[in-house]
Short mmCIF file of C-alpha atoms in Angstrom, two decimals:
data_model
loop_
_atom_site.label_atom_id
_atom_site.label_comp_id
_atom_site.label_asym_id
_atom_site.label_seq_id
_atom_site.Cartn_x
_atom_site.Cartn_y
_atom_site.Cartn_z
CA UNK A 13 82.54 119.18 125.58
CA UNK A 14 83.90 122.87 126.76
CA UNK A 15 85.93 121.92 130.07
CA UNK A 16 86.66 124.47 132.93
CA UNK A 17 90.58 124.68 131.28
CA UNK A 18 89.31 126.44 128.17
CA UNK A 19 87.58 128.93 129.56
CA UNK A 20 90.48 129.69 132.17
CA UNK A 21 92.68 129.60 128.87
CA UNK A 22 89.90 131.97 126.93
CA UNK A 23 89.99 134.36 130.09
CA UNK A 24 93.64 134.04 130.57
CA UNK A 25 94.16 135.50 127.03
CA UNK A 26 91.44 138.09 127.95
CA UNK A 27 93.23 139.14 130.80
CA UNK A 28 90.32 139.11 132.56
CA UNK A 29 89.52 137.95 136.70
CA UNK A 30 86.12 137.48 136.86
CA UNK A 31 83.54 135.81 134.18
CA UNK A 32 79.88 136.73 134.58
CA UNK A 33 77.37 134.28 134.09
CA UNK A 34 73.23 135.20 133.75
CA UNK A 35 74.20 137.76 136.68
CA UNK A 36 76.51 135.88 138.92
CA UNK A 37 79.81 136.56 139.67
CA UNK A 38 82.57 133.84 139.95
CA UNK A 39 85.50 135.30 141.43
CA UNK A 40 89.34 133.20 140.52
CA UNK A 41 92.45 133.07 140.67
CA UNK A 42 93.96 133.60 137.50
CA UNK A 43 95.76 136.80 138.53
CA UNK A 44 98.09 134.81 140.65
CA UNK A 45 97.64 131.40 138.00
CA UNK A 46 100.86 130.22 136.02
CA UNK A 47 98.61 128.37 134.18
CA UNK A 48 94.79 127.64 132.94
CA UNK A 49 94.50 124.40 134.92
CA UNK A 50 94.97 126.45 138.54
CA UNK A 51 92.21 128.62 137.44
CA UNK A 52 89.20 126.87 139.31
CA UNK A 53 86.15 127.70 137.41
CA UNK A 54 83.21 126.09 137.78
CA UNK A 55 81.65 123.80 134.46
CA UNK A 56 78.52 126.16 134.11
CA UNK A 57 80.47 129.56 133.43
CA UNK A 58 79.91 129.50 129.77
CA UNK A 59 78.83 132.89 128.09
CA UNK A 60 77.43 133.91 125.24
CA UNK A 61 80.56 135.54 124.08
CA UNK A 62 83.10 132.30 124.66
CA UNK A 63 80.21 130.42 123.03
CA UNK A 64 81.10 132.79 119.67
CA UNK A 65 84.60 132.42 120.37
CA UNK A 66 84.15 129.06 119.98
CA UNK A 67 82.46 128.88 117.06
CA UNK A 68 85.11 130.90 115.58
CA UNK A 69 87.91 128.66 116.32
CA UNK A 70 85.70 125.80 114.92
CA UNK A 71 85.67 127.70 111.97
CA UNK A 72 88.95 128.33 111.29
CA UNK A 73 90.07 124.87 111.98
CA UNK A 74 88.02 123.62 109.41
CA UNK A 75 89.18 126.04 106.99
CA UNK A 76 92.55 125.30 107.63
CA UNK A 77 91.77 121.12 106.91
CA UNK A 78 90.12 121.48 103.97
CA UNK A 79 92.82 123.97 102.63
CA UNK A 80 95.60 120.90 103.73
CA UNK A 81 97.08 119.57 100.05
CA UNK A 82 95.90 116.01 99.94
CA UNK A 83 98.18 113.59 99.45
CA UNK A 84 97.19 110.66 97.05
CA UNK A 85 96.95 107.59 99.10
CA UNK A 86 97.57 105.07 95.44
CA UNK A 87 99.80 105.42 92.44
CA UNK A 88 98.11 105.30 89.17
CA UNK A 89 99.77 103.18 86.11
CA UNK A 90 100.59 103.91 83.03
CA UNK A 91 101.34 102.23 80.15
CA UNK A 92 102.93 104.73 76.88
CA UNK A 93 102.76 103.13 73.16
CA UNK A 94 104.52 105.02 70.58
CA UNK A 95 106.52 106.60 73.33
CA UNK A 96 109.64 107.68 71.72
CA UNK A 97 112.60 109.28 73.80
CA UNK A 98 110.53 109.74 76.56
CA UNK A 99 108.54 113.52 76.01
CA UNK A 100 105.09 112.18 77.54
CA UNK A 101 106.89 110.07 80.16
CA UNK A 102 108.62 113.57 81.33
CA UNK A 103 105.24 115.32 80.85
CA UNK A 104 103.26 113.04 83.45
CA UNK A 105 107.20 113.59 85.32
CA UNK A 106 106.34 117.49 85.44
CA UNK A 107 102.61 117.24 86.07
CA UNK A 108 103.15 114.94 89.44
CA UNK A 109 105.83 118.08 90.49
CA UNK A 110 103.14 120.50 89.80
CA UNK A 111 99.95 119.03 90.51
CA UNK A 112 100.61 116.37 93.27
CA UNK A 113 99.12 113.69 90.83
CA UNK A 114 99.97 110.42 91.29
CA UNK A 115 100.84 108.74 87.40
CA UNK A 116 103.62 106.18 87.21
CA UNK A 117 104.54 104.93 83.97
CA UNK A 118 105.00 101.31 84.43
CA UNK A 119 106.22 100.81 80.55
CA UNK A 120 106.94 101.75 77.30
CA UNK A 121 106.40 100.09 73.76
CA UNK A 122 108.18 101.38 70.72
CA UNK A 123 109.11 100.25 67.57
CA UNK A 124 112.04 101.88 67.05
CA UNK A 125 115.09 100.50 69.35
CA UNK A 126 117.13 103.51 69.50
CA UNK A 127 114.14 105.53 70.70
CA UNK A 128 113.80 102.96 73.37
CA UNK A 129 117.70 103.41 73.91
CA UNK A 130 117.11 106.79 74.88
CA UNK A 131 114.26 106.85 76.33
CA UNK A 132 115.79 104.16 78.97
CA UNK A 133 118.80 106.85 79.32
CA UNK A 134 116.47 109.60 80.16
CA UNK A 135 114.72 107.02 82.25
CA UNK A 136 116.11 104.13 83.75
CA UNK A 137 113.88 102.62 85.97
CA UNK A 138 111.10 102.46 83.22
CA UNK A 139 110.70 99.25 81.87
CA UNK A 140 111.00 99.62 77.72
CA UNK A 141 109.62 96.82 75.04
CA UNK A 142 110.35 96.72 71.42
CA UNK A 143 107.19 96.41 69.87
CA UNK A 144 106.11 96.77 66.11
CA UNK A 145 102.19 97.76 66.78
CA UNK A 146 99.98 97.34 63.77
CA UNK A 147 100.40 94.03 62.47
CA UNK A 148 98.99 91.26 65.11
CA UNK A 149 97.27 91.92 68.22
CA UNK A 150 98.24 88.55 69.99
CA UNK A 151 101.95 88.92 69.13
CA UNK A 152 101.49 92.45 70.73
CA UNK A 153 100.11 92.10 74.19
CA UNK A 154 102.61 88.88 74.20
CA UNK A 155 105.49 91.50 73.92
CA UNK A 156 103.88 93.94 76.51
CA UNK A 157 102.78 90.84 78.94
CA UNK A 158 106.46 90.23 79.43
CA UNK A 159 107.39 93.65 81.02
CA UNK A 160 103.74 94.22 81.95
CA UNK A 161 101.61 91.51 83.54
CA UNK A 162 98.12 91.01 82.00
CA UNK A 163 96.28 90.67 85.51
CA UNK A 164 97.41 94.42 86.09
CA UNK A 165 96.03 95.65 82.31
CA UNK A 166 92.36 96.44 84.11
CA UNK A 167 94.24 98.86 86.53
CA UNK A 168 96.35 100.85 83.92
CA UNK A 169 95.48 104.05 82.15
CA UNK A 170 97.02 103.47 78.22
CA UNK A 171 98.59 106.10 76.34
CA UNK A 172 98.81 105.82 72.62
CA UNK A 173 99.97 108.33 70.45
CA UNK A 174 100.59 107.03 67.41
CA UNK A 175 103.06 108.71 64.70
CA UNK A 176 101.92 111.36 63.27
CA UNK A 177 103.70 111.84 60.13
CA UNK A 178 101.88 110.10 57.83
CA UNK A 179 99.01 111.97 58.90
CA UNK A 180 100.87 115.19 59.13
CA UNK A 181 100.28 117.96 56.64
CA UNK A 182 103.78 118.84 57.38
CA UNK A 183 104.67 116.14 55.79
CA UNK A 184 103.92 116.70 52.22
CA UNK A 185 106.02 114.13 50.16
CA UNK A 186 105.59 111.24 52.44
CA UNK A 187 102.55 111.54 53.71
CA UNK A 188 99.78 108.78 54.00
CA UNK A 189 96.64 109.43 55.25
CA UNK A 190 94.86 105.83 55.10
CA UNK A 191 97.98 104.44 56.30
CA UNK A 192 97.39 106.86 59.21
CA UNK A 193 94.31 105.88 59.71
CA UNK A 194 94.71 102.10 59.38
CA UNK A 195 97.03 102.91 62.08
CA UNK A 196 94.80 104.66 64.79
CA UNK A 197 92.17 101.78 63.76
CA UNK A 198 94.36 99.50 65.13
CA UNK A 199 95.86 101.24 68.13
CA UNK A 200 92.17 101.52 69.07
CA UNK A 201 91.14 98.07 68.56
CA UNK A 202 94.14 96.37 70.42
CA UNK A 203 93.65 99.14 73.45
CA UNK A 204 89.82 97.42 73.42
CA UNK A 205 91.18 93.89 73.64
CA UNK A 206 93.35 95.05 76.20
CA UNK A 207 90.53 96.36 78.61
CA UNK A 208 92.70 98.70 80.56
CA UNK A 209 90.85 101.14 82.97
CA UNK A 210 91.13 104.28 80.53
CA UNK A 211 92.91 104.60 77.50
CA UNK A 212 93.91 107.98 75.65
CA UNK A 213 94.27 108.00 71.88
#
């Protein structure tokens, strides 16, 4: 609803003492106003040209919400196997800085302990589990239920990058390519008994 206080305000900025409406002619007092509230002006007094002004405003304003960053209203889990000293838990760091995402890595599994070592250096609030993966799925998720709780496994996005140099032509003399893939096989098929809400390979 336009109120009488706009338009004073609208003619106020205009500088303007009378407003002309389908011929008549409303004189006020905004020349000796302080303010948009003493000018008197009757509801009617609505031209064509405040109507435009109007619409203008209303325009703006709703460019200026939908340009507004939006602010994620949950934090999205994530779980990291294979994650090492901690390069794609400062990755999903750096993308939250950038992006305004919303990630959390709620864990890490690793089979190496002094990986975990350092990757609980870099970042100590992450919880860290020493976890051999490839040899029994059961054993597995019992080692990740302890820092993780299975209720929250639906809920989590998984991260799995498994290591890469048997698979690696990089790595001439030691590499092992059905090893490798024995490897990703698995990864995959625990991340399926796991049922987490996305998982990345």
């Amino acid at each position: 609803h336009i109120t009488t206080d706009f338009i004073g305000e609208f003619v106020k900025v205009e500088n303007r003492a009378n407003v002309v409406n389908t011929g008549h002619e409303y004189q006020t007092t905004l020349s000796s106003a302080d303010s948009a509230e003493e000018a008197q002006l009757p509801d009617e007094v609505i031209t064509a040209e405040h109507s435009a002004i109007y619409a203008e405003i209303a325009g703006r304003i709703q460019e200026d919400y939908q340009n507004i960053p939006r602010v994620p209203i949950y934090k999205q889990d994530v779980c990291i196997f294979y994650s090492g000293l901690g390069g794609c838990t400062k990755g999903i760091e750096l993308c939250n800085k950038e992006y305004g995402t919303s990630f959390c890595v709620v864990c890490v599994v690793d089979a190496d302990q002094r990986m975990l070592d350092l990757h609980a250096r870099n970042f100590p609030s992450i919880p860290t589990s020493l976890c051999k993966i490839g040899y029994s799925y059961t054993r597995t998720m019992e080692k990740i239920a302890l820092v993780y709780p299975r209720h929250r496994w639906k809920d989590c996005v998984i991260i799995a990058s498994v290591e890469c140099k048997l698979g690696s032509t990089a790595n001439l003399h030691q590499r092992n390519v059905a090893q490798f893939v024995k490897q990703n096989q698995f990864a995959v098929r625990l991340l399926k008994r796991m049922k987490p809400k996305a998982y990345l390979i």
